Each structure stands twice: as structure tokens, then as C-alpha cells.
Amino acid sequence: MSELLDKALELFTDKKYKEAIDAFHVVLESEDESAEIYNNIGVSYSNLGDYKNAEVYLNKALKLNSLLPQIYLNMSDVYYRQKLIAQAIECLRAGEIALPENTVIPHYLARILMEDAQMDLAIDELDKILEYEPENYDAYYDLGRIYFEMGNWEGAISNFENILEFKDQNELIYFYLAQAYEANDEIDKAISNYLKSTAVNNSFHPAFKKLGMLFMARGDKEDALEYFEDYINFDIPQEEKDSISKLIDRIKTTM
């Protein structure tokens, strides 16, 4: 029987969902009911776009074992794919009650709440994660993005800085941190972090443009010119390249 299950799992892993469903049913003909198998059948139906059967089998899985976190995640995904956001949230809330120490469920919930513009509730979920996992830099990242969108620059800065305690070689984090400092009118710190972004990845062209703009605003024409000239050498849209080239020409005429 293990060979039949292995074959079914192999089909599932290879995304051959119709064949996987048939194979899992063959296993169930000779095996006791299994929450894991019902879950996999439900996911297979979901990936085939058959959400009605997906829900049926995920509910069967849930009745057999209400402590499998993946069932709540997969069920919420079924609702999410159908744009049934309220039901997706309700499903994840049920998962939080059943598994209060699980941090994956509230993180998935936080991201749905963020997408649904329920930022305060998303913050509550992310704070809950950090109570259990104070080194969860993904939670700090999401908090940073939320606070940035809300215009809370200090909150964004604090959370992006927290990420750097665990992950200090990421150009995007330096870039987002720089943006928050720039928005908070801390230009020297913004420039410092844009520079760190380019140091981590010298092909990350958005930071080069930002540096050119900030140096130009400060009157540092030589530095502005250097970063703008680097910027137009990247693979950027021609319209953008033409616009920055004209800016470069204007800077040169004033030097």
C-alpha cells in the first residue's frame, strides 16, 4: 500500500492533479480515512479550479483532524481564489482558535487583511506572531510595509531596522528603509541606505536613480551626475532613459 501512496504523492508533487485524485482514491479503498489524503485531494481539486469538490474534501479532512494547520490554509485559499475574502478570513480565524501557537496561520491572515486594506487588524496579527517568534523577519517586513503605506515613517523605519539584525545583505530592505528615511526627511540616512543597497547589489538600478535625485536636490551635482549616468546604462525603458539623459544634459550645462 505504501507504493500506491508514494505513487499518488508523486503525481501530486508533479502537479498531475487529475491522476493524483484517482490514485488517492485507490489508496482510500484499502486504507482507513486519512485527513492528509483528503487534504491532498482537496488541494488537487482546487488547483484544477473545481472549488466545490475542493471544499468538500477539505471539510472531510477537517472533521478527521482539526489540528492540521495546512487544512485551514488550503481552505482559506479556496475561498481566496474565488474572491470570497470574508470566508477566507473566517476560516483562518477558526484555525487560530484551534492552533493558538501556530504562526503560519496568522501570517497568512495578516497578508489577506493587508490586501483587504484592514491594516490595523493586520498589525494585530503580525504583533501576535512576534510574541512567539521575535526573530521572524518576514513579520517585521510586513509591518514595515504597512506602516510605510499608513505614513507612519518611524514605525516603518523601526521594523525595517529590525530586519537588518537578522538579514543584512538584502538590497530591497536597505531600499525600503531608505525610502522611509527619505519620507521622514532624514536625507543623510536615506542616502546611506540607498548606497548600502547598491553595495549589496550593484545592478539594483532603482537605488541609483534615487541617489541621483537626492544628490541633485542637495546640490551635489557631480555625485548626481555619476549616479544618473550609471542609471541610464541599465536595462530600463527607453522613455525613462531619454528623460534621465535630458536631465544629465541640464546638469552638465550648470557645472
Coordinates of C-alpha atoms in Angstrom, one line a residue:
M1 CA 0.0 0.0 0.0
S2 CA 2.9 2.4 0.7
E3 CA 3.8 2.0 -3.0
L4 CA 0.3 3.2 -4.0
L5 CA 0.6 6.2 -1.7
D6 CA 4.0 7.0 -2.9
K7 CA 2.8 7.0 -6.5
A8 CA -0.2 9.2 -5.6
L9 CA 2.1 11.7 -3.8
E10 CA 4.5 11.6 -6.7
L11 CA 1.6 12.5 -9.1
F12 CA 0.6 15.3 -6.7
T13 CA 4.1 16.7 -6.5
D14 CA 4.3 16.6 -10.3
K15 CA 1.1 18.6 -10.4
K16 CA -0.7 15.9 -12.3
Y17 CA -3.8 16.5 -10.2
K18 CA -6.4 14.5 -12.1
E19 CA -4.2 11.4 -11.9
A20 CA -3.4 12.2 -8.3
I21 CA -7.0 12.3 -7.3
D22 CA -7.7 8.9 -8.8
A23 CA -4.6 7.5 -7.2
F24 CA -5.5 8.8 -3.7
H25 CA -9.0 7.3 -4.1
V26 CA -7.4 3.9 -4.8
V27 CA -5.4 4.2 -1.6
L28 CA -8.5 5.1 0.3
E29 CA -10.2 1.9 -1.0
S30 CA -7.8 -0.2 1.1
E31 CA -6.8 2.3 3.8
D32 CA -8.6 4.0 6.7
E33 CA -9.8 7.5 6.1
S34 CA -6.9 10.0 6.3
A35 CA -7.0 13.7 6.9
E36 CA -3.8 14.1 5.0
I37 CA -5.1 12.3 1.9
Y38 CA -8.4 14.2 1.9
N39 CA -6.4 17.4 2.2
N40 CA -4.3 16.5 -0.8
I41 CA -7.4 15.6 -2.8
G42 CA -8.9 19.0 -1.8
V43 CA -5.8 20.8 -3.0
S44 CA -5.8 18.9 -6.2
Y45 CA -9.4 19.9 -6.9
S46 CA -8.6 23.5 -6.0
N47 CA -5.7 23.6 -8.5
L48 CA -8.0 22.2 -11.1
G49 CA -10.4 25.0 -10.5
D50 CA -13.1 22.7 -9.0
Y51 CA -13.7 24.6 -5.8
K52 CA -16.9 22.9 -4.9
N53 CA -15.2 19.5 -4.6
A54 CA -12.1 21.1 -3.0
E55 CA -14.3 22.4 -0.2
V56 CA -16.0 19.0 0.2
Y57 CA -12.7 17.1 0.7
L58 CA -11.1 19.8 2.8
N59 CA -14.1 19.7 5.1
K60 CA -13.7 15.9 5.3
A61 CA -10.1 16.4 6.3
L62 CA -11.0 18.9 8.9
K63 CA -13.6 16.6 10.5
L64 CA -10.9 13.9 10.8
N65 CA -8.2 16.2 12.2
S66 CA -8.9 19.8 13.2
L67 CA -5.2 20.3 14.3
L68 CA -3.6 20.2 10.8
P69 CA -2.8 23.8 10.0
Q70 CA -2.5 23.2 6.3
I71 CA -6.2 22.4 6.1
Y72 CA -7.1 25.9 7.3
L73 CA -4.6 27.4 4.9
N74 CA -5.8 25.4 2.0
M75 CA -9.5 26.0 2.7
S76 CA -8.8 29.8 3.0
D77 CA -7.0 29.6 -0.3
V78 CA -10.1 28.0 -1.9
Y79 CA -12.2 31.0 -0.7
Y80 CA -9.5 33.5 -1.6
R81 CA -9.3 32.2 -5.2
Q82 CA -13.0 32.8 -5.5
K83 CA -12.6 36.3 -4.1
L84 CA -14.6 35.3 -1.0
I85 CA -12.4 37.3 1.3
A86 CA -14.7 37.3 4.3
Q87 CA -14.9 33.5 4.2
A88 CA -11.2 33.2 3.9
I89 CA -10.7 35.4 6.9
E90 CA -13.3 33.4 8.9
C91 CA -11.6 30.1 8.1
L92 CA -8.2 31.4 9.2
R93 CA -9.7 32.8 12.4
A94 CA -11.0 29.3 13.1
G95 CA -7.5 28.0 12.6
E96 CA -6.1 30.4 15.1
I97 CA -8.6 29.2 17.7
A98 CA -7.7 25.6 17.0
L99 CA -4.0 26.2 16.9
P100 CA -3.2 29.3 19.0
E101 CA 0.5 28.8 18.9
N102 CA 0.8 28.4 15.2
T103 CA 2.4 31.4 13.5
V104 CA 1.8 30.5 9.8
I105 CA -1.9 30.9 10.0
P106 CA -1.9 34.5 11.5
H107 CA 0.8 35.5 8.9
Y108 CA -1.3 34.3 6.0
L109 CA -4.3 36.0 7.7
A110 CA -2.3 39.2 8.0
R111 CA -1.5 39.3 4.3
I112 CA -5.1 38.8 3.4
L113 CA -6.1 41.6 5.7
M114 CA -3.4 43.8 4.2
E115 CA -4.7 43.2 0.8
D116 CA -8.2 43.9 2.0
A117 CA -6.9 47.3 3.5
Q118 CA -7.7 46.2 7.1
M119 CA -4.3 47.4 8.2
D120 CA -5.0 47.7 11.9
L121 CA -6.2 44.1 12.1
A122 CA -3.1 43.0 10.1
I123 CA -0.8 44.8 12.6
D124 CA -2.5 42.9 15.4
E125 CA -1.8 39.6 13.7
L126 CA 1.8 40.4 13.0
D127 CA 2.4 41.6 16.5
K128 CA 0.9 38.2 17.7
I129 CA 3.5 36.4 15.5
L130 CA 6.3 38.4 17.0
E131 CA 5.2 37.4 20.6
Y132 CA 6.0 33.8 19.7
E133 CA 8.8 34.4 17.2
P134 CA 10.7 37.7 18.0
E135 CA 13.2 36.9 15.2
N136 CA 10.6 36.5 12.4
Y137 CA 11.9 39.0 10.0
D138 CA 9.1 38.3 7.5
A139 CA 6.7 39.7 10.1
Y140 CA 8.9 42.8 10.6
Y141 CA 8.9 43.2 6.8
D142 CA 5.2 43.2 6.5
L143 CA 4.9 45.6 9.5
G144 CA 7.3 47.9 7.8
R145 CA 5.4 47.9 4.6
I146 CA 2.1 48.5 6.5
Y147 CA 3.5 51.4 8.5
F148 CA 5.0 52.9 5.3
E149 CA 1.7 52.8 3.5
M150 CA 0.0 54.4 6.5
G151 CA 2.5 57.2 6.5
N152 CA 4.0 56.1 9.8
W153 CA 7.6 56.6 8.8
E154 CA 9.1 56.0 12.3
G155 CA 7.1 52.7 12.5
A156 CA 8.4 51.7 9.1
I157 CA 12.0 52.6 10.0
S158 CA 11.9 50.7 13.2
N159 CA 10.6 47.5 11.6
F160 CA 13.0 47.6 8.6
E161 CA 15.9 48.2 11.0
N162 CA 14.8 45.1 13.0
I163 CA 15.1 43.0 9.8
L164 CA 18.7 44.1 9.4
E165 CA 19.6 42.4 12.7
F166 CA 18.9 39.1 11.1
K167 CA 19.2 39.7 7.3
D168 CA 21.7 42.5 6.5
Q169 CA 22.6 41.6 2.9
N170 CA 19.3 42.4 1.1
E171 CA 19.2 45.3 -1.3
L172 CA 15.4 45.6 -1.0
I173 CA 15.4 46.1 2.7
Y174 CA 18.0 48.8 2.5
F175 CA 16.0 50.4 -0.3
Y176 CA 12.7 50.3 1.7
L177 CA 14.5 51.6 4.8
A178 CA 16.0 54.4 2.7
Q179 CA 12.6 55.3 1.3
A180 CA 11.2 55.6 4.9
Y181 CA 14.1 57.8 6.0
E182 CA 13.6 59.9 2.9
A183 CA 9.9 60.3 3.6
N184 CA 10.8 61.2 7.2
D185 CA 13.1 64.0 5.8
E186 CA 16.2 62.2 7.1
I187 CA 18.1 62.6 3.9
D188 CA 21.6 61.7 5.0
K189 CA 20.3 58.4 6.4
A190 CA 18.3 57.8 3.2
I191 CA 21.4 58.3 1.1
S192 CA 23.4 56.0 3.4
N193 CA 20.9 53.2 2.9
Y194 CA 20.5 53.7 -0.8
L195 CA 24.3 53.4 -1.0
K196 CA 24.1 50.2 1.0
S197 CA 21.5 48.9 -1.4
T198 CA 23.8 49.4 -4.3
A199 CA 26.8 47.9 -2.4
V200 CA 24.8 44.7 -1.8
N201 CA 23.6 44.6 -5.5
N202 CA 25.4 46.9 -7.9
S203 CA 22.7 46.0 -10.6
F204 CA 19.8 47.2 -8.5
H205 CA 19.0 50.3 -10.6
P206 CA 16.2 51.9 -8.6
A207 CA 18.6 52.9 -5.9
F208 CA 20.9 54.6 -8.5
K209 CA 18.1 56.8 -9.6
K210 CA 17.1 57.6 -6.1
L211 CA 20.7 58.6 -5.3
G212 CA 20.9 60.8 -8.3
M213 CA 17.7 62.6 -7.3
L214 CA 18.8 63.1 -3.7
F215 CA 22.2 64.3 -4.6
M216 CA 20.7 66.7 -7.2
A217 CA 18.3 68.0 -4.6
R218 CA 21.2 68.6 -2.2
G219 CA 23.2 70.5 -4.9
D220 CA 25.8 67.7 -5.2
K221 CA 25.9 67.9 -9.0
E222 CA 29.0 65.7 -9.5
D223 CA 27.5 62.9 -7.4
A224 CA 24.1 63.3 -9.0
L225 CA 25.7 63.1 -12.4
E226 CA 27.6 59.9 -11.5
Y227 CA 24.6 58.0 -10.4
F228 CA 22.3 59.2 -13.2
E229 CA 25.0 58.1 -15.8
D230 CA 25.2 54.7 -14.1
Y231 CA 21.4 54.5 -14.1
I232 CA 20.9 55.0 -17.8
N233 CA 23.3 52.2 -18.5
F234 CA 20.9 49.7 -17.0
D235 CA 18.2 47.9 -18.9
I236 CA 15.4 50.5 -18.3
P237 CA 12.6 51.6 -20.7
Q238 CA 13.9 53.9 -23.5
E239 CA 11.4 56.6 -22.4
E240 CA 12.9 56.7 -19.0
K241 CA 16.5 56.6 -20.4
D242 CA 15.7 59.6 -22.6
S243 CA 14.2 61.5 -19.7
I244 CA 17.2 61.0 -17.5
S245 CA 19.6 61.8 -20.4
K246 CA 18.0 65.2 -20.8
L247 CA 18.4 65.7 -17.0
I248 CA 22.0 64.8 -17.3
D249 CA 22.5 67.3 -20.1
R250 CA 20.9 70.1 -17.9
I251 CA 23.1 69.3 -15.0
K252 CA 26.2 69.4 -17.2
T253 CA 25.3 72.9 -18.5
T254 CA 25.2 74.2 -15.0
M255 CA 28.5 72.8 -13.8

